[in-house]
XYZ file of C-alpha atoms in Angstrom:
726
model
C -26.327 -8.008 29.969
C -27.546 -7.712 33.569
C -24.462 -5.691 34.476
C -25.117 -3.315 31.568
C -28.740 -2.787 32.621
C -27.618 -2.264 36.212
C -25.114 0.429 35.132
C -27.759 2.247 33.069
C -30.286 2.198 35.928
C -27.613 3.280 38.400
C -26.561 6.258 36.260
C -30.208 7.231 35.732
C -30.969 7.196 39.469
C -27.831 9.162 40.353
C -28.477 11.764 37.645
C -32.143 12.075 38.661
C -31.246 12.606 42.312
C -28.743 15.286 41.398
C -31.214 17.023 39.083
C -34.071 16.963 41.625
C -31.802 18.674 44.148
C -29.491 20.852 42.060
C -31.996 22.382 39.601
C -34.395 23.873 42.182
C -31.502 24.985 44.419
C -29.731 26.626 41.490
C -32.925 28.481 40.528
C -33.297 29.767 44.080
C -29.701 31.000 44.449
C -29.439 32.492 40.954
C -28.382 36.182 41.232
C -31.105 38.697 40.296
C -31.648 42.424 39.930
C -34.455 44.815 38.944
C -34.909 46.414 35.533
C -37.873 48.699 34.975
C -39.321 47.394 38.275
C -39.157 43.879 36.866
C -36.907 41.148 38.239
C -34.301 39.719 35.865
C -31.696 37.020 36.344
C -28.031 37.999 36.197
C -27.109 34.328 35.840
C -29.741 31.639 35.291
C -27.932 28.763 37.028
C -30.228 25.869 35.991
C -28.545 25.927 32.565
C -25.218 25.429 34.368
C -26.670 22.403 36.147
C -28.041 20.956 32.893
C -24.706 21.310 31.104
C -22.803 19.902 34.091
C -25.097 16.838 34.278
C -24.724 16.232 30.529
C -20.933 16.523 30.840
C -21.000 14.006 33.688
C -23.505 11.464 32.375
C -23.741 12.081 28.641
C -26.884 10.641 27.066
C -27.771 8.962 30.371
C -28.436 12.415 31.840
C -31.103 13.463 29.290
C -34.088 11.779 30.925
C -33.178 12.937 34.479
C -32.816 16.534 33.238
C -36.235 16.365 31.554
C -37.857 14.962 34.705
C -36.042 17.407 36.998
C -36.901 20.512 34.953
C -40.491 19.328 34.426
C -40.977 18.744 38.140
C -39.547 22.194 39.052
C -41.754 23.905 36.445
C -44.820 22.109 37.741
C -44.135 23.016 41.373
C -43.341 26.637 40.543
C -45.787 27.597 37.750
C -48.705 25.052 37.654
C -49.111 25.442 33.884
C -51.529 23.525 31.652
C -50.043 20.410 30.105
C -49.391 21.824 26.625
C -47.889 25.094 27.957
C -45.704 23.148 30.418
C -44.493 20.906 27.568
C -43.666 23.946 25.378
C -41.812 25.644 28.264
C -39.823 22.475 28.928
C -38.998 22.183 25.237
C -37.788 25.779 25.128
C -35.535 25.176 28.106
C -34.015 21.913 26.899
C -34.181 21.606 23.101
C -31.302 23.927 22.156
C -29.130 22.650 25.044
C -29.548 19.017 23.971
C -29.128 19.905 20.296
C -25.900 21.839 20.927
C -24.515 19.011 23.066
C -25.270 16.611 20.216
C -23.458 18.862 17.761
C -20.420 19.097 20.049
C -20.502 15.289 20.414
C -20.566 14.967 16.624
C -17.668 17.384 16.152
C -15.372 16.182 18.951
C -16.202 12.494 19.153
C -17.003 10.229 22.053
C -14.617 12.028 24.448
C -16.290 15.415 24.078
C -17.067 15.460 27.806
C -13.509 14.856 29.043
C -10.365 16.898 29.606
C -11.920 20.229 30.564
C -10.567 22.663 29.553
C -8.475 21.439 26.609
C -7.662 22.154 22.978
C -11.346 21.810 21.961
C -12.376 24.606 24.309
C -13.326 26.910 21.420
C -15.960 24.475 20.132
C -17.493 24.153 23.604
C -17.482 27.928 24.164
C -19.233 28.546 20.852
C -21.952 25.900 21.066
C -22.496 25.467 24.802
C -21.593 29.003 25.929
C -23.306 31.065 23.202
C -25.462 29.069 20.765
C -27.307 27.042 23.429
C -28.307 30.078 25.593
C -29.366 32.102 22.552
C -31.315 29.072 21.308
C -33.274 29.010 24.569
C -34.339 32.651 24.154
C -35.062 32.223 20.437
C -37.366 29.274 21.121
C -39.084 31.206 23.919
C -39.739 34.166 21.631
C -41.240 31.836 19.028
C -43.383 30.115 21.650
C -44.490 33.503 23.042
C -46.093 34.332 19.703
C -48.398 31.276 19.962
C -49.054 30.882 23.660
C -50.102 33.352 26.352
C -48.186 32.576 29.515
C -48.871 34.042 32.972
C -47.666 37.556 33.725
C -44.663 36.328 35.743
C -43.417 34.441 32.635
C -44.396 36.696 29.748
C -41.265 38.845 30.102
C -39.131 35.799 29.333
C -41.200 35.031 26.204
C -40.568 38.339 24.414
C -43.021 40.767 25.998
C -40.312 42.816 27.726
C -38.230 45.753 26.535
C -35.200 45.312 24.343
C -32.701 46.020 27.110
C -34.477 43.567 29.422
C -34.230 40.884 26.735
C -30.523 41.654 26.178
C -29.725 41.260 29.858
C -31.866 38.119 29.995
C -29.799 36.574 27.169
C -26.588 37.721 28.881
C -27.683 35.981 32.062
C -27.931 32.661 30.195
C -24.552 33.142 28.490
C -22.955 34.209 31.758
C -24.302 31.124 33.553
C -23.160 28.754 30.790
C -19.650 30.214 30.498
C -18.769 31.061 34.098
C -20.698 28.687 36.330
C -20.830 25.378 34.437
C -17.425 24.242 35.724
C -18.254 25.617 39.176
C -21.233 23.211 39.250
C -19.409 20.419 37.385
C -16.550 19.975 39.873
C -18.682 19.597 43.049
C -21.115 17.227 41.314
C -18.231 15.096 40.072
C -16.742 14.994 43.575
C -20.094 13.810 44.943
C -20.242 11.025 42.353
C -16.545 10.091 42.567
C -14.928 11.068 45.890
C -11.528 10.008 44.497
C -11.807 12.864 42.006
C -11.454 15.305 44.905
C -8.063 13.761 45.748
C -7.060 13.813 42.098
C -8.067 17.460 41.747
C -6.130 18.329 44.877
C -3.044 16.406 43.776
C -2.918 17.687 40.183
C -4.444 21.171 40.385
C -4.200 22.509 43.933
C -1.179 20.917 45.611
C 1.331 21.983 42.881
C 0.253 25.598 43.421
C 1.464 25.329 47.031
C 4.877 23.910 46.177
C 7.920 25.630 47.659
C 8.510 27.878 44.643
C 4.841 28.899 44.300
C 3.545 28.883 47.870
C 4.195 32.561 48.593
C 2.603 33.700 45.336
C -0.459 31.465 45.813
C -1.098 32.626 49.379
C -0.652 36.262 48.346
C -2.937 35.761 45.373
C -5.760 34.226 47.419
C -5.374 36.866 50.110
C -5.549 39.716 47.565
C -8.554 38.162 45.829
C -10.399 37.509 49.094
C -9.896 41.070 50.330
C -10.980 42.542 46.998
C -14.148 40.416 46.763
C -15.091 41.008 50.412
C -14.812 44.774 50.000
C -16.814 44.740 46.765
C -19.521 42.603 48.402
C -19.713 44.732 51.533
C -22.872 46.856 52.053
C -20.793 50.033 52.104
C -21.176 51.921 48.797
C -18.199 53.759 47.382
C -17.302 55.064 43.956
C -13.664 54.263 44.740
C -14.485 50.608 45.318
C -16.396 50.341 42.073
C -13.896 52.382 40.096
C -10.676 50.728 41.268
C -11.360 47.331 42.773
C -13.378 45.865 39.880
C -10.445 46.310 37.439
C -8.106 45.041 40.177
C -10.143 41.817 40.247
C -9.484 41.294 36.541
C -5.781 42.023 37.052
C -5.553 39.515 39.905
C -7.020 36.753 37.749
C -4.781 37.676 34.828
C -1.747 37.303 37.101
C -3.069 34.032 38.503
C -3.207 32.434 35.070
C 0.608 32.339 34.874
C 1.096 30.472 38.159
C -2.074 28.558 39.009
C -3.752 25.589 37.377
C -6.710 26.154 35.009
C -9.075 24.235 37.298
C -8.195 26.327 40.326
C -8.505 29.602 38.385
C -11.883 28.533 36.911
C -13.303 27.609 40.323
C -11.991 30.813 41.897
C -13.433 32.902 39.078
C -16.820 31.184 39.392
C -16.975 31.719 43.164
C -15.829 35.346 42.908
C -18.267 36.183 40.107
C -21.141 34.537 41.981
C -20.355 36.626 45.063
C -20.092 39.826 43.017
C -23.355 39.185 41.137
C -25.229 38.208 44.292
C -23.938 41.149 46.371
C -23.666 43.616 43.516
C -23.849 46.942 45.323
C -20.325 47.994 44.423
C -20.068 45.966 41.220
C -22.932 47.919 39.648
C -22.299 51.166 41.535
C -22.930 54.045 39.149
C -24.198 51.555 36.552
C -27.833 51.592 37.529
C -28.977 52.518 34.057
C -30.079 49.452 32.121
C -27.547 49.966 29.341
C -24.701 50.366 31.821
C -25.767 47.110 33.457
C -25.743 45.375 30.072
C -22.247 46.758 29.465
C -20.961 45.373 32.786
C -22.446 41.958 31.961
C -20.758 42.108 28.557
C -17.432 42.869 30.262
C -17.823 39.814 32.503
C -18.602 37.591 29.522
C -15.723 38.963 27.426
C -13.211 38.647 30.257
C -14.351 35.075 30.880
C -13.741 34.125 27.243
C -10.379 35.911 27.236
C -9.389 34.248 30.490
C -10.273 30.788 29.188
C -8.173 31.330 26.083
C -5.305 32.847 28.068
C -5.292 29.791 30.338
C -5.258 27.523 27.313
C -2.472 29.434 25.545
C -0.299 29.823 28.637
C -0.571 26.255 29.850
C -0.123 24.974 26.295
C 3.117 26.957 26.096
C 4.169 25.617 29.506
C 3.432 22.066 28.347
C 5.456 22.620 25.178
C 8.286 24.135 27.207
C 8.323 21.127 29.522
C 8.215 18.763 26.566
C 11.021 20.586 24.755
C 13.128 20.527 27.905
C 12.514 16.792 28.234
C 13.463 16.273 24.582
C 16.577 18.399 25.024
C 17.587 16.166 27.926
C 17.032 12.813 26.181
C 18.115 10.978 23.073
C 15.215 10.717 20.568
C 16.078 7.157 19.489
C 17.165 5.346 22.640
C 14.996 7.575 24.896
C 17.862 7.658 27.409
C 19.085 10.822 29.172
C 21.823 12.538 27.170
C 24.986 14.480 28.057
C 23.028 17.590 29.075
C 21.053 15.516 31.541
C 24.318 13.978 32.744
C 25.798 17.418 33.449
C 22.772 18.358 35.566
C 22.802 15.009 37.349
C 26.501 15.332 38.183
C 25.789 18.719 39.795
C 23.295 16.980 42.075
C 25.539 13.919 42.663
C 29.092 15.321 42.644
C 30.591 12.202 44.254
C 28.803 9.579 42.175
C 30.613 6.673 40.518
C 30.740 7.096 36.750
C 30.946 3.933 34.632
C 31.445 3.590 30.881
C 30.118 0.437 29.186
C 31.867 -0.261 25.872
C 30.391 -2.610 23.247
C 33.146 -3.972 21.046
C 32.292 -4.452 17.342
C 29.116 -2.380 17.657
C 30.547 0.437 15.521
C 31.474 -1.982 12.750
C 28.214 -3.938 12.918
C 26.131 -0.765 12.797
C 27.719 0.090 9.458
C 26.617 -3.294 8.140
C 23.156 -3.487 9.682
C 22.281 0.207 10.022
C 21.911 2.732 12.794
C 18.733 1.202 14.215
C 20.674 -1.952 15.050
C 22.873 0.142 17.357
C 19.755 1.678 18.936
C 18.270 -1.803 19.404
C 21.428 -3.047 21.121
C 21.542 -0.102 23.521
C 17.865 -0.492 24.359
C 18.364 -4.219 24.959
C 21.369 -3.631 27.214
C 19.589 -1.024 29.344
C 16.519 -3.233 29.580
C 18.595 -6.242 30.687
C 20.589 -4.313 33.302
C 17.775 -2.139 34.684
C 16.742 -4.685 37.368
C 20.341 -4.635 38.673
C 20.300 -0.892 39.399
C 19.503 0.673 42.747
C 17.242 3.660 43.299
C 18.729 6.846 41.827
C 21.055 4.977 39.428
C 20.492 5.343 35.706
C 21.918 5.026 32.198
C 22.932 7.915 29.944
C 23.298 7.896 26.178
C 26.764 8.447 24.719
C 27.603 8.720 21.003
C 29.157 5.686 19.379
C 29.462 2.276 21.015
C 29.167 3.260 24.668
C 26.677 3.829 27.437
C 27.307 5.736 30.648
C 26.084 4.496 33.989
C 25.897 6.582 37.172
C 26.048 4.416 40.305
C 25.702 5.149 44.005
C 25.296 1.767 45.636
C 27.919 -0.346 47.430
C 30.307 -2.993 46.016
C 30.835 -1.207 42.722
C 33.474 -3.545 41.290
C 31.531 -6.717 42.101
C 28.331 -5.333 40.635
C 30.037 -4.150 37.464
C 31.801 -7.489 36.987
C 28.465 -9.245 37.396
C 26.967 -6.969 34.719
C 29.857 -7.660 32.327
C 29.636 -11.411 32.865
C 25.887 -11.339 32.428
C 26.044 -9.399 29.157
C 28.856 -11.515 27.710
C 26.967 -14.712 28.553
C 23.880 -13.627 26.614
C 23.294 -12.986 22.935
C 21.550 -10.011 21.382
C 19.643 -10.755 18.181
C 18.914 -8.491 15.223
C 16.755 -9.682 12.314
C 16.876 -13.233 13.707
C 20.671 -13.242 13.697
C 22.941 -13.219 16.758
C 25.318 -10.252 17.056
C 28.952 -10.824 18.014
C 29.417 -8.137 20.689
C 31.843 -8.131 23.613
C 31.344 -5.931 26.670
C 33.749 -4.196 29.030
C 33.320 -1.519 31.711
C 35.573 1.166 33.140
C 34.721 3.227 36.203
C 35.964 6.155 38.223
C 34.888 8.555 40.965
C 33.959 12.127 40.048
C 35.522 13.831 43.102
C 33.171 16.814 42.962
C 34.449 19.196 40.277
C 32.023 19.489 37.373
C 34.766 20.847 35.108
C 36.409 17.396 35.170
C 33.406 15.708 33.589
C 34.327 15.846 29.897
C 38.042 14.986 30.303
C 37.001 12.108 32.537
C 34.522 10.869 29.908
C 37.355 10.719 27.367
C 39.549 8.768 29.776
C 36.749 6.357 30.682
C 35.962 5.836 26.997
C 39.552 4.851 26.207
C 39.803 2.594 29.263
C 36.452 0.877 28.548
C 37.661 0.064 25.029
C 40.645 -1.714 26.574
C 38.341 -3.457 29.063
C 36.087 -4.815 26.304
C 39.059 -6.600 24.707
C 39.386 -8.746 27.870
C 35.685 -8.591 28.838
C 36.562 -7.195 32.256
C 36.203 -4.182 34.578
C 38.988 -1.583 34.795
C 39.221 1.217 37.352
C 40.266 4.694 36.311
C 41.070 5.667 39.881
C 44.315 3.680 39.951
C 45.476 4.517 36.429
C 44.326 8.072 35.709
C 47.803 9.299 34.751
C 48.394 6.303 32.495
C 45.061 6.795 30.748
C 45.673 10.507 30.301
C 49.041 9.700 28.718
C 47.514 7.050 26.469
C 44.646 9.241 25.256
C 47.060 12.089 24.588
C 49.261 9.724 22.566
C 46.204 8.628 20.575
C 45.400 12.239 19.647
C 49.026 12.931 18.676
C 49.097 9.773 16.570
C 45.876 10.810 14.812
C 47.447 14.138 13.907
C 50.519 12.356 12.553
C 48.394 10.021 10.438
C 46.423 12.936 8.980
C 49.661 14.794 8.196
C 51.089 11.721 6.495
C 47.984 11.422 4.301
C 47.976 15.151 3.552
C 51.676 15.114 2.639
C 51.448 11.781 0.755
C 53.867 10.219 3.188
C 53.030 6.674 2.099
C 55.886 4.177 1.876
C 55.150 0.898 0.081
C 56.682 -2.390 1.178
C 56.303 -5.742 -0.518
C 56.407 -9.278 0.930
C 56.684 -12.253 -1.452
C 53.910 -14.818 -1.798
C 55.418 -17.761 -3.723
C 54.529 -21.265 -4.881
C 56.648 -24.402 -4.675
C 58.855 -23.171 -7.552
C 59.434 -19.789 -5.940
C 57.211 -17.903 -8.376
C 54.364 -15.629 -7.349
C 53.537 -12.053 -6.441
C 53.946 -9.622 -3.565
C 51.554 -8.363 -0.913
C 51.692 -4.597 -0.478
C 52.370 -3.567 3.127
C 52.308 0.131 3.979
C 54.207 2.406 6.318
C 53.542 6.101 6.955
C 56.387 8.641 7.055
C 56.097 11.867 9.097
C 59.093 14.072 9.889
C 61.547 11.248 9.083
C 59.618 8.958 11.439
C 58.251 5.688 10.048
C 54.933 4.628 11.612
C 54.243 0.844 11.430
C 50.788 -0.575 10.527
C 50.071 -1.888 14.027
C 49.978 1.748 15.200
C 48.233 3.627 12.401
C 45.725 0.998 11.142
C 43.562 1.136 14.359
C 43.557 4.947 14.181
C 42.513 4.913 10.514
C 39.710 2.451 11.283
C 38.517 4.354 14.363
C 38.368 7.755 12.680
C 36.874 6.643 9.342
C 39.920 7.354 7.206
C 39.897 3.936 5.539
C 38.560 4.885 2.095
C 40.967 7.817 1.779
C 43.903 5.671 2.894
C 43.069 2.867 0.425
C 42.756 5.268 -2.493
C 46.098 6.919 -1.730
C 47.889 3.568 -1.298
C 46.422 2.328 -4.580
C 47.372 5.507 -6.410
C 50.924 5.272 -5.091
C 51.163 1.626 -6.163
C 49.736 2.267 -9.633
C 52.182 5.103 -10.178
C 55.025 2.717 -9.326
C 53.613 -0.003 -11.599
C 53.278 2.469 -14.457
C 56.915 3.419 -14.015
C 57.975 -0.264 -13.742
C 55.919 -2.271 -16.280
C 55.643 -6.005 -15.713
C 56.798 -8.717 -18.115
C 53.988 -11.251 -17.765
C 50.200 -11.373 -17.696
C 49.730 -12.660 -14.132
C 49.206 -10.865 -10.870
C 52.083 -8.806 -9.544
C 50.678 -7.446 -6.269
C 47.888 -7.928 -3.753
C 46.353 -4.936 -1.948
C 44.407 -4.984 1.319
C 41.209 -2.918 1.505
C 39.955 -1.493 4.784
C 36.531 -2.755 5.942
C 34.813 0.639 5.564
C 36.095 1.263 2.029
C 33.808 -1.245 0.359
C 30.844 0.228 2.240
C 31.206 3.486 0.274
C 28.632 3.423 -2.518
C 30.951 4.840 -5.187
C 34.164 3.092 -4.127
C 34.287 0.506 -6.950
C 33.708 3.164 -9.613
C 36.421 5.398 -8.146
C 38.885 2.502 -7.891
C 38.293 1.408 -11.487
C 38.725 4.995 -12.663
C 42.107 5.061 -10.915
C 43.267 1.936 -12.776
C 42.041 3.378 -16.059
C 43.965 6.603 -15.445
C 47.262 4.766 -14.925
C 46.516 2.202 -17.674
C 47.101 -0.770 -15.343
C 45.202 -4.006 -15.970
C 43.001 -5.275 -13.112
C 44.524 -8.737 -13.643
C 47.830 -7.463 -12.254
C 46.372 -6.717 -8.798
C 44.649 -9.014 -6.323
C 42.227 -7.486 -3.802
C 42.458 -8.805 -0.248
C 39.381 -8.346 1.926
C 38.488 -9.511 5.422
C 35.975 -12.197 6.327
C 33.599 -9.506 7.627
C 33.568 -7.916 4.183
C 33.236 -11.241 2.391
C 30.240 -12.303 4.446
C 28.761 -8.834 4.849
C 25.048 -8.242 4.362
C 25.703 -4.639 3.372
C 24.252 -3.940 -0.070
C 27.042 -1.467 -0.826
C 29.784 -4.017 0.012
C 28.158 -6.775 -2.017
C 27.690 -4.444 -4.988
C 31.281 -3.138 -4.889
C 32.811 -6.626 -4.629
C 30.716 -7.828 -7.570
C 31.720 -4.789 -9.657
C 35.403 -5.438 -8.976
C 35.080 -9.150 -9.857
C 33.319 -8.251 -13.089
C 36.166 -5.857 -13.938
C 38.704 -8.717 -13.711
C 40.096 -8.434 -10.183
C 40.718 -11.600 -8.204
C 39.337 -11.568 -4.654
C 41.352 -13.004 -1.748
C 39.920 -13.627 1.725
C 42.519 -12.585 4.306
C 42.949 -14.318 7.707
C 40.476 -17.049 6.768
C 39.120 -19.095 9.687
C 39.491 -16.594 12.536
C 36.168 -14.801 12.402
C 32.900 -15.334 10.567
C 34.123 -18.049 8.193
C 33.322 -21.722 8.567
C 33.178 -24.731 6.289
C 29.490 -24.229 5.559
C 30.057 -20.655 4.403
C 33.072 -21.732 2.386
C 30.695 -23.583 0.054
C 28.920 -20.325 -0.788
C 31.993 -18.075 -0.869
C 32.497 -15.985 -4.027
C 36.306 -15.670 -3.935
C 39.384 -16.780 -5.860
C 41.978 -17.051 -3.092
C 41.843 -18.132 0.546
C 44.607 -17.007 2.893
C 44.773 -19.300 5.914
C 45.475 -17.311 9.056
C 48.831 -17.797 10.762
C 47.232 -19.103 13.949
C 46.726 -22.424 12.119
C 50.312 -22.411 10.747
C 52.549 -21.439 13.676
C 52.002 -24.685 15.617
C 51.145 -26.935 12.693
C 54.162 -29.157 13.387
C 53.155 -29.692 17.030
C 49.353 -29.640 16.777
C 47.808 -32.316 14.521
C 44.452 -30.544 14.730
C 45.894 -27.503 12.928
C 47.181 -29.770 10.177
C 43.747 -31.370 9.828
C 42.068 -27.954 9.575
C 44.487 -26.774 6.874
C 44.033 -29.998 4.911
C 40.223 -29.776 5.198
C 40.246 -26.184 3.905
C 42.386 -27.219 0.928
C 40.125 -30.168 0.102
C 37.050 -27.914 0.124
C 38.768 -25.169 -1.881
C 40.130 -27.312 -4.722
C 36.745 -28.374 -6.234
C 35.815 -24.690 -6.381
C 39.098 -23.833 -8.124
C 40.191 -21.646 -5.238
C 43.863 -20.958 -4.584
C 45.040 -21.501 -1.000
C 47.734 -19.297 0.598
C 49.284 -20.030 4.010
C 50.596 -17.132 6.102
C 53.441 -17.010 8.682
C 55.578 -19.788 7.101
C 58.948 -19.575 8.818
C 60.827 -22.869 8.227
C 61.266 -25.675 5.738
C 59.374 -28.219 7.790
C 56.265 -26.042 7.760
C 56.723 -25.476 4.036
C 56.886 -29.191 3.263
C 53.878 -30.027 5.423
C 51.759 -27.237 3.946
C 52.605 -28.080 0.351
C 51.800 -31.706 1.093
C 48.414 -30.695 2.536
C 47.499 -28.945 -0.711
C 48.526 -25.314 -0.086
C 49.393 -23.499 -3.320
C 51.285 -20.418 -2.101
C 53.325 -19.588 0.975
C 53.907 -16.274 2.718
C 56.257 -15.609 5.619
C 59.829 -14.930 6.630
C 60.914 -18.152 4.908
C 59.974 -16.650 1.541
C 61.145 -13.168 2.412
C 60.649 -10.296 4.826
C 58.818 -7.117 3.769
C 61.126 -4.834 1.800
C 60.610 -1.282 0.475
C 59.197 -1.400 -3.025
C 61.576 1.297 -4.209
């Protein structure tokens, strides 16, 4: 409470001191001229002081303005009490009323950010309505009170042209000189504002690319104003240099700050109005003088709006350039920014950080999960960067890092270890992401940037598999060969799909009696070359060809089944579905339509899906799996136990068949723990009526042990190798 009272008293004293000094000084230095042998103001500067004080102090400046104006009126005119009160009311009422209206329209920050987007409201009310309100109230008061001769002209007893110029003087003072008074007063109150004004408004105008223009501009303006203010009369000066002044300020708007232009315009106009021999040369008639004043007012309004429009466009241009150089979601610099940065740092070390599984997880959890991960990674690694080093956004599952500091390999390995030791959470769940980094030196040529990005991307993907750091410098030729092979392989895969080059193989899955079904295994044929799954499956997954591949494999299988009808009612084949297929909203409907077209019962085909699909939170995957189960398909979980699955999730699993991964079968004879795991899975599956299949069974000893543990079906070279279905 005491602090609040102290602040109010302090503001009142400061405002009163400024008013007691500034108002009488401004009245004394206000430019004047003679009309019809009577003195008239060309700019009544006390209104500039009043507006400046109100902009500085707000409502705390009202009382000091009243006291300051009342004291000046008393010293100057010695009026009776009631006439002095009316005069003071005429001077202040419309100004205070207009400030209140502006405060009501613009809110509590009506006094800040001069000039800004609300400039039009201030120009209207403070630059025009308030001055005209002063004269209107004086004319009304002049009808009721008889003021001394030296004041009667201001109360409506003068000629029309005198009154017009008198009103113009108030408008001119409010529009042109308010900021000229505002800035010095604010510097007196807050000396730090002078440094801020210099740093933001003056110093940028003297930067290396603007210094020559700014010095030339000030020199041209100074020479023009000095000549116009000189006592030497010349029609050439008046006829040519006055328009040149307007041209100079118009040019200055494009290069200089609004504050600097406003101050320069105020100082120049004050000099021209005070020493007006050449400004009003040949315009000694009263109407010509009124016209010149109108020109000054109009140019001031135009200049204020030109400054606003130009600097608004410059701000938008800067903002658009910043947006063009950054990613809107991660807010990191993008490839355009990288190209510019590489031009400035041609020998920088370029590093590619790959996040394994991020592409797959983003399809389950959405794009914003990927954005969250990238933001988290950059936030975690930012303290490890040196000055001038920064991250750049890359599409997909990668981030680019430009380094300059020493010990690159050690620093990158520390980053990889740090990231792999921490967990990133999304919706309260931990994400299974592995990190790897590749790096290489640019060697100067900007044209190498994009090929190098492709090589680093491929190498970082390999690095993430081992959670390590790989250098491109020592293996550039190998990487180039590998990336070229990947592109050639992609073209082969697309040709195989376009030409229906799908070859179906079948591998038996049998029970203890040797009865069962076959798992469909696919090869692709291109130009008499057979491409195995270990080569084309990663390409199909990477380039989003999974749904197309699954539909073509299924269509090929159904055509074969239609041509070779089965004898029994049970399942004949199992088909693997790619992870991205079930994430297509219409996949289940399209698959069922395919079975209906070939008249094949869903009970003859088992669908094999991965653990990621089985435990997916994707609404599309869950919906598609449920639609397929409702249609009569049995669902098998492939490679169970290697990824997301555990015994707790097994209780909630909606599946018919569990296929135990071969990693638990290969060493089951030597490792008792593998045997215990297989037996535990079988014991949990039986109460839920789930069938258990063991993969990679290669000898009789494994077969006997697995059947004894409760496994229902066996798959492996012991039962039979994959053979062409034809």
